[in-house]
Amino acid sequence: MTYKIKYGDTLTSIAKSFNTTVDAIAGANNIKNKNLIYAGDTLYIPDVSSSASASAGSVRTVSGGGVILGGDESAAKKAAQSVESWEKRRPTEYKDNYAAKIDSLLSALSSRKFSYDPEKDPSYIKYRDKYLSDALLAMEDAAGAASAKTGGYSNSYAQAVGNQAFGKYMQDFSQILPELYEAAYDRYSDEGDDLISRIKLISSLSDEQWDRYNDALKNYLSEGKMLTDNYSKLSKEDAENYLKYLEIMKKYS
């Protein structure tokens, strides 16, 4: 059997009406607080044949212990449900989506060290091969010209002239090395600047993410304060109404 709670009902009055007990109704409906029922709710009435005891359920209340205000749900009950719904929407724990990338870039930046090995520099190798080829050609040309002046026979003079031409080209090549070193250092510096720029960019994205989360959390907490304050206010009003109800009942008891 079921029964829909009406305005003014208590568990005691309901138990008397159906010749059962407050404990039986509370147990059948999983009511933990026997002094807390709501107008409009439906109760299952167990088939218990025993004298009703009014001592355990003499209070007709809404959330917070106040008098039932009528209607399907009291304002305090609705406020309590709003608080419960708000608690379920709590933001998840903050996680920085950019932290790992920032750490990786910082590690790469801090571990950088400049070194220059000409034999691993494509520009150096290109210059070296060209100058060496030109030097050999110049040496052959100079030696040939010197040999022609002496009747076309190879001699120490022609060889010395050729070596001199070769040496001049290689000397010119040696002056390229400082320029290549400086160019390599400029590239190293540019790569470092690029890393710093990327760190700044990703850090700004991280800051924006945190600001959005922080704003959402502040809005959530602000909403929660409003809802809980409203619930506390309505519960207090219900409690005051209940006390007034008890005074009225004393007059007519």
mmCIF file of C-alpha atoms in Angstrom:
data_model
loop_
_atom_site.group_PDB
_atom_site.id
_atom_site.type_symbol
_atom_site.label_atom_id
_atom_site.label_comp_id
_atom_site.label_asym_id
_atom_site.label_seq_id
_atom_site.Cartn_x
_atom_site.Cartn_y
_atom_site.Cartn_z
ATOM 1 C CA MET A 1 0.000 0.000 0.000
ATOM 2 C CA THR A 2 1.207 3.519 -0.726
ATOM 3 C CA TYR A 3 0.341 6.919 0.663
ATOM 4 C CA LYS A 4 1.089 10.426 -0.656
ATOM 5 C CA ILE A 5 2.174 12.784 2.101
ATOM 6 C CA LYS A 6 -0.122 15.750 2.593
ATOM 7 C CA TYR A 7 0.473 19.126 4.107
ATOM 8 C CA GLY A 8 0.487 18.807 7.929
ATOM 9 C CA ASP A 9 1.272 15.056 8.011
ATOM 10 C CA THR A 10 3.793 13.494 10.390
ATOM 11 C CA LEU A 11 5.073 9.942 10.498
ATOM 12 C CA THR A 12 3.151 9.535 13.722
ATOM 13 C CA SER A 13 -0.161 10.615 12.225
ATOM 14 C CA ILE A 14 0.383 8.423 9.181
ATOM 15 C CA ALA A 15 1.326 5.413 11.326
ATOM 16 C CA LYS A 16 -1.866 5.859 13.407
ATOM 17 C CA SER A 17 -3.995 6.107 10.277
ATOM 18 C CA PHE A 18 -2.731 2.773 8.962
ATOM 19 C CA ASN A 19 -2.436 1.002 12.332
ATOM 20 C CA THR A 20 1.321 0.570 12.005
ATOM 21 C CA THR A 21 4.404 2.085 13.593
ATOM 22 C CA VAL A 22 6.736 4.958 12.804
ATOM 23 C CA ASP A 23 9.715 2.575 12.778
ATOM 24 C CA ALA A 24 7.978 0.253 10.306
ATOM 25 C CA ILE A 25 7.246 3.078 7.866
ATOM 26 C CA ALA A 26 10.734 4.552 8.268
ATOM 27 C CA GLY A 27 12.358 1.177 7.645
ATOM 28 C CA ALA A 28 10.189 0.363 4.628
ATOM 29 C CA ASN A 29 11.004 3.724 3.004
ATOM 30 C CA ASN A 30 14.665 3.976 4.067
ATOM 31 C CA ILE A 31 13.979 7.142 6.061
ATOM 32 C CA LYS A 32 17.049 7.840 8.160
ATOM 33 C CA ASN A 33 15.628 10.910 9.887
ATOM 34 C CA LYS A 34 12.181 10.072 11.178
ATOM 35 C CA ASN A 35 11.538 13.752 11.781
ATOM 36 C CA LEU A 36 12.087 14.662 8.125
ATOM 37 C CA ILE A 37 9.322 14.087 5.552
ATOM 38 C CA TYR A 38 8.129 16.104 2.548
ATOM 39 C CA ALA A 39 4.660 16.989 1.308
ATOM 40 C CA GLY A 40 4.088 15.374 -2.083
ATOM 41 C CA ASP A 41 6.400 12.379 -1.491
ATOM 42 C CA THR A 42 4.891 8.890 -1.689
ATOM 43 C CA LEU A 43 5.388 6.408 1.174
ATOM 44 C CA TYR A 44 5.133 2.630 1.101
ATOM 45 C CA ILE A 45 2.989 1.502 4.060
ATOM 46 C CA PRO A 46 4.005 -1.935 5.380
ATOM 47 C CA ASP A 47 1.349 -4.330 6.643
ATOM 48 C CA VAL A 48 2.133 -4.324 10.344
ATOM 49 C CA SER A 49 -0.577 -4.928 12.938
ATOM 50 C CA SER A 50 0.657 -3.301 16.074
ATOM 51 C CA SER A 51 -0.148 -0.319 18.210
ATOM 52 C CA ALA A 52 1.328 2.871 16.868
ATOM 53 C CA SER A 53 3.796 4.725 19.007
ATOM 54 C CA ALA A 54 3.882 8.471 18.527
ATOM 55 C CA SER A 55 7.039 9.095 20.475
ATOM 56 C CA ALA A 56 9.517 8.656 17.595
ATOM 57 C CA GLY A 57 7.797 10.710 14.930
ATOM 58 C CA SER A 58 5.995 13.623 16.419
ATOM 59 C CA VAL A 59 7.543 16.204 14.152
ATOM 60 C CA ARG A 60 6.327 17.292 10.731
ATOM 61 C CA THR A 61 9.324 18.837 8.991
ATOM 62 C CA VAL A 62 11.098 19.846 5.826
ATOM 63 C CA SER A 63 14.842 20.098 5.283
ATOM 64 C CA GLY A 64 16.385 21.649 8.365
ATOM 65 C CA GLY A 65 13.590 20.519 10.696
ATOM 66 C CA GLY A 66 10.961 23.130 9.789
ATOM 67 C CA VAL A 67 7.236 22.939 9.147
ATOM 68 C CA ILE A 68 6.097 21.518 5.807
ATOM 69 C CA LEU A 69 5.277 24.497 3.660
ATOM 70 C CA GLY A 70 2.970 22.676 1.238
ATOM 71 C CA GLY A 71 3.246 21.824 -2.450
ATOM 72 C CA ASP A 72 5.224 18.968 -3.995
ATOM 73 C CA GLU A 73 8.558 20.153 -2.594
ATOM 74 C CA SER A 74 9.561 22.769 -0.045
ATOM 75 C CA ALA A 75 11.829 25.646 -1.020
ATOM 76 C CA ALA A 76 14.485 24.294 1.352
ATOM 77 C CA LYS A 77 14.383 20.864 -0.288
ATOM 78 C CA LYS A 78 14.816 22.399 -3.725
ATOM 79 C CA ALA A 79 17.706 24.470 -2.376
ATOM 80 C CA ALA A 80 19.314 21.325 -0.964
ATOM 81 C CA GLN A 81 18.980 19.593 -4.318
ATOM 82 C CA SER A 82 20.603 22.589 -6.020
ATOM 83 C CA VAL A 83 23.568 22.343 -3.636
ATOM 84 C CA GLU A 84 23.876 18.611 -4.326
ATOM 85 C CA SER A 85 23.807 19.218 -8.092
ATOM 86 C CA TRP A 86 26.418 21.956 -7.725
ATOM 87 C CA GLU A 87 28.754 19.651 -5.785
ATOM 88 C CA LYS A 88 28.621 17.077 -8.603
ATOM 89 C CA ARG A 89 29.813 19.712 -11.080
ATOM 90 C CA ARG A 90 33.041 20.401 -9.200
ATOM 91 C CA PRO A 91 35.923 21.104 -11.651
ATOM 92 C CA THR A 92 38.466 18.320 -12.043
ATOM 93 C CA GLU A 93 41.963 18.693 -10.617
ATOM 94 C CA TYR A 94 44.065 21.144 -12.640
ATOM 95 C CA LYS A 95 46.507 19.675 -15.157
ATOM 96 C CA ASP A 96 48.906 21.828 -17.159
ATOM 97 C CA ASN A 97 48.866 20.525 -20.738
ATOM 98 C CA TYR A 98 52.045 22.441 -21.554
ATOM 99 C CA ALA A 99 54.246 21.554 -18.557
ATOM 100 C CA ALA A 100 56.024 18.598 -20.187
ATOM 101 C CA LYS A 101 56.830 20.579 -23.339
ATOM 102 C CA ILE A 102 58.168 23.527 -21.345
ATOM 103 C CA ASP A 103 60.384 21.213 -19.265
ATOM 104 C CA SER A 104 61.714 19.583 -22.438
ATOM 105 C CA LEU A 105 62.583 22.936 -24.024
ATOM 106 C CA LEU A 106 64.219 24.226 -20.830
ATOM 107 C CA SER A 107 66.308 21.065 -20.619
ATOM 108 C CA ALA A 108 67.383 21.476 -24.238
ATOM 109 C CA LEU A 109 68.287 25.126 -23.640
ATOM 110 C CA SER A 110 70.293 24.497 -20.464
ATOM 111 C CA SER A 111 72.267 21.614 -21.984
ATOM 112 C CA ARG A 112 73.469 23.556 -25.050
ATOM 113 C CA LYS A 113 77.230 24.110 -25.455
ATOM 114 C CA PHE A 114 78.941 25.710 -28.423
ATOM 115 C CA SER A 115 81.711 23.875 -30.223
ATOM 116 C CA TYR A 116 82.998 24.087 -33.774
ATOM 117 C CA ASP A 117 84.575 21.273 -35.747
ATOM 118 C CA PRO A 118 85.431 22.469 -39.298
ATOM 119 C CA GLU A 119 85.506 18.892 -40.596
ATOM 120 C CA LYS A 120 81.797 18.583 -39.716
ATOM 121 C CA ASP A 121 80.866 21.920 -41.274
ATOM 122 C CA PRO A 122 79.484 21.502 -44.830
ATOM 123 C CA SER A 123 80.508 25.081 -45.664
ATOM 124 C CA TYR A 124 84.092 24.445 -44.584
ATOM 125 C CA ILE A 125 84.298 21.217 -46.590
ATOM 126 C CA LYS A 126 82.910 22.969 -49.672
ATOM 127 C CA TYR A 127 85.436 25.827 -49.374
ATOM 128 C CA ARG A 128 88.291 23.440 -48.634
ATOM 129 C CA ASP A 129 87.621 21.268 -51.672
ATOM 130 C CA LYS A 130 87.302 24.288 -53.966
ATOM 131 C CA TYR A 131 90.448 26.016 -52.699
ATOM 132 C CA LEU A 132 92.392 22.761 -52.825
ATOM 133 C CA SER A 133 91.289 22.144 -56.394
ATOM 134 C CA ASP A 134 92.128 25.732 -57.416
ATOM 135 C CA ALA A 135 95.471 25.555 -55.596
ATOM 136 C CA LEU A 136 96.486 22.386 -57.385
ATOM 137 C CA LEU A 137 95.471 23.869 -60.722
ATOM 138 C CA ALA A 138 97.391 27.084 -59.938
ATOM 139 C CA MET A 139 100.423 25.072 -58.920
ATOM 140 C CA GLU A 140 100.364 23.124 -62.162
ATOM 141 C CA ASP A 141 99.932 26.300 -64.228
ATOM 142 C CA ALA A 142 102.739 28.120 -62.411
ATOM 143 C CA ALA A 143 105.071 25.156 -62.642
ATOM 144 C CA GLY A 144 104.274 24.758 -66.325
ATOM 145 C CA ALA A 145 104.935 28.417 -67.060
ATOM 146 C CA ALA A 146 108.234 28.325 -65.189
ATOM 147 C CA SER A 147 109.266 25.170 -66.956
ATOM 148 C CA ALA A 148 108.491 26.719 -70.351
ATOM 149 C CA LYS A 149 110.876 29.565 -69.635
ATOM 150 C CA THR A 150 113.653 27.073 -69.053
ATOM 151 C CA GLY A 151 113.147 25.124 -72.207
ATOM 152 C CA GLY A 152 110.239 22.962 -71.143
ATOM 153 C CA TYR A 153 112.149 20.844 -68.671
ATOM 154 C CA SER A 154 110.963 20.306 -65.151
ATOM 155 C CA ASN A 155 113.357 21.703 -62.582
ATOM 156 C CA SER A 156 113.535 22.820 -58.999
ATOM 157 C CA TYR A 157 112.716 26.378 -59.982
ATOM 158 C CA ALA A 158 109.480 25.347 -61.693
ATOM 159 C CA GLN A 159 108.569 23.202 -58.690
ATOM 160 C CA ALA A 160 109.230 26.080 -56.305
ATOM 161 C CA VAL A 161 107.068 28.416 -58.370
ATOM 162 C CA GLY A 162 104.256 25.850 -58.359
ATOM 163 C CA ASN A 163 104.498 25.339 -54.618
ATOM 164 C CA GLN A 164 104.422 29.073 -54.094
ATOM 165 C CA ALA A 165 101.184 29.345 -56.083
ATOM 166 C CA PHE A 166 99.695 26.442 -54.143
ATOM 167 C CA GLY A 167 100.676 28.002 -50.825
ATOM 168 C CA LYS A 168 99.090 31.336 -51.730
ATOM 169 C CA TYR A 169 95.728 29.703 -52.405
ATOM 170 C CA MET A 170 95.847 27.709 -49.181
ATOM 171 C CA GLN A 171 96.817 30.822 -47.256
ATOM 172 C CA ASP A 172 93.775 32.572 -48.663
ATOM 173 C CA PHE A 173 91.677 29.582 -47.599
ATOM 174 C CA SER A 174 92.972 29.755 -44.022
ATOM 175 C CA GLN A 175 91.528 33.268 -43.732
ATOM 176 C CA ILE A 176 88.049 31.831 -44.410
ATOM 177 C CA LEU A 177 88.090 29.759 -41.208
ATOM 178 C CA PRO A 178 87.358 32.634 -38.759
ATOM 179 C CA GLU A 179 84.402 33.658 -40.901
ATOM 180 C CA LEU A 180 83.062 30.106 -40.863
ATOM 181 C CA TYR A 181 83.532 29.922 -37.075
ATOM 182 C CA GLU A 182 81.630 33.182 -36.631
ATOM 183 C CA ALA A 183 78.831 31.985 -38.923
ATOM 184 C CA ALA A 184 78.566 28.760 -36.921
ATOM 185 C CA TYR A 185 78.351 30.726 -33.664
ATOM 186 C CA ASP A 186 75.647 32.949 -35.142
ATOM 187 C CA ARG A 187 73.642 29.844 -36.024
ATOM 188 C CA TYR A 188 74.122 28.548 -32.472
ATOM 189 C CA SER A 189 72.905 31.867 -31.066
ATOM 190 C CA ASP A 190 69.900 31.941 -33.398
ATOM 191 C CA GLU A 191 68.919 28.407 -32.345
ATOM 192 C CA GLY A 192 69.122 29.473 -28.701
ATOM 193 C CA ASP A 193 66.970 32.524 -29.369
ATOM 194 C CA ASP A 194 64.450 30.306 -31.156
ATOM 195 C CA LEU A 195 64.288 27.982 -28.131
ATOM 196 C CA ILE A 196 63.734 30.944 -25.813
ATOM 197 C CA SER A 197 60.957 32.280 -28.062
ATOM 198 C CA ARG A 198 59.236 28.881 -28.087
ATOM 199 C CA ILE A 199 59.482 28.634 -24.294
ATOM 200 C CA LYS A 200 57.931 32.097 -23.929
ATOM 201 C CA LEU A 201 55.115 31.232 -26.352
ATOM 202 C CA ILE A 202 54.241 27.918 -24.694
ATOM 203 C CA SER A 203 54.533 29.494 -21.241
ATOM 204 C CA SER A 204 52.012 32.139 -22.283
ATOM 205 C CA LEU A 205 49.634 29.375 -23.438
ATOM 206 C CA SER A 206 50.146 27.663 -20.078
ATOM 207 C CA ASP A 207 49.345 30.915 -18.254
ATOM 208 C CA GLU A 208 46.186 31.386 -20.335
ATOM 209 C CA GLN A 209 45.076 27.843 -19.526
ATOM 210 C CA TRP A 210 45.606 28.467 -15.809
ATOM 211 C CA ASP A 211 43.717 31.771 -15.961
ATOM 212 C CA ARG A 212 40.737 30.069 -17.633
ATOM 213 C CA TYR A 213 40.742 27.289 -15.029
ATOM 214 C CA ASN A 214 41.102 29.761 -12.174
ATOM 215 C CA ASP A 215 38.203 31.870 -13.488
ATOM 216 C CA ALA A 216 36.029 28.761 -13.823
ATOM 217 C CA LEU A 217 36.939 27.686 -10.283
ATOM 218 C CA LYS A 218 36.147 31.138 -8.880
ATOM 219 C CA ASN A 219 32.766 31.126 -10.650
ATOM 220 C CA TYR A 220 32.073 27.628 -9.319
ATOM 221 C CA LEU A 221 32.919 28.613 -5.729
ATOM 222 C CA SER A 222 30.903 31.836 -6.028
ATOM 223 C CA GLU A 223 27.889 29.879 -7.244
ATOM 224 C CA GLY A 224 28.359 27.384 -4.410
ATOM 225 C CA LYS A 225 28.438 30.131 -1.776
ATOM 226 C CA MET A 226 25.231 31.593 -3.170
ATOM 227 C CA LEU A 227 23.491 28.202 -3.195
ATOM 228 C CA THR A 228 24.652 27.148 0.270
ATOM 229 C CA ASP A 229 23.787 30.540 1.750
ATOM 230 C CA ASN A 230 20.316 30.265 0.231
ATOM 231 C CA TYR A 231 19.897 26.740 1.588
ATOM 232 C CA SER A 232 21.019 27.826 5.075
ATOM 233 C CA LYS A 233 18.593 30.751 5.005
ATOM 234 C CA LEU A 234 15.619 28.600 3.962
ATOM 235 C CA SER A 235 16.518 25.875 6.461
ATOM 236 C CA LYS A 236 16.642 28.458 9.235
ATOM 237 C CA GLU A 237 13.240 29.797 8.192
ATOM 238 C CA ASP A 238 11.824 26.263 8.209
ATOM 239 C CA ALA A 239 13.229 25.655 11.675
ATOM 240 C CA GLU A 240 11.684 28.882 12.969
ATOM 241 C CA ASN A 241 8.335 27.963 11.427
ATOM 242 C CA TYR A 242 8.547 24.564 13.058
ATOM 243 C CA LEU A 243 9.074 26.087 16.496
ATOM 244 C CA LYS A 244 6.050 28.284 15.913
ATOM 245 C CA TYR A 245 4.103 25.194 14.919
ATOM 246 C CA LEU A 246 5.051 23.466 18.189
ATOM 247 C CA GLU A 247 3.835 26.441 20.175
ATOM 248 C CA ILE A 248 0.505 26.321 18.345
ATOM 249 C CA MET A 249 0.189 22.569 18.937
ATOM 250 C CA LYS A 250 0.835 23.038 22.670
ATOM 251 C CA LYS A 251 -2.086 25.418 22.892
ATOM 252 C CA TYR A 252 -4.446 22.889 21.400
ATOM 253 C CA SER A 253 -3.036 19.743 22.985
#
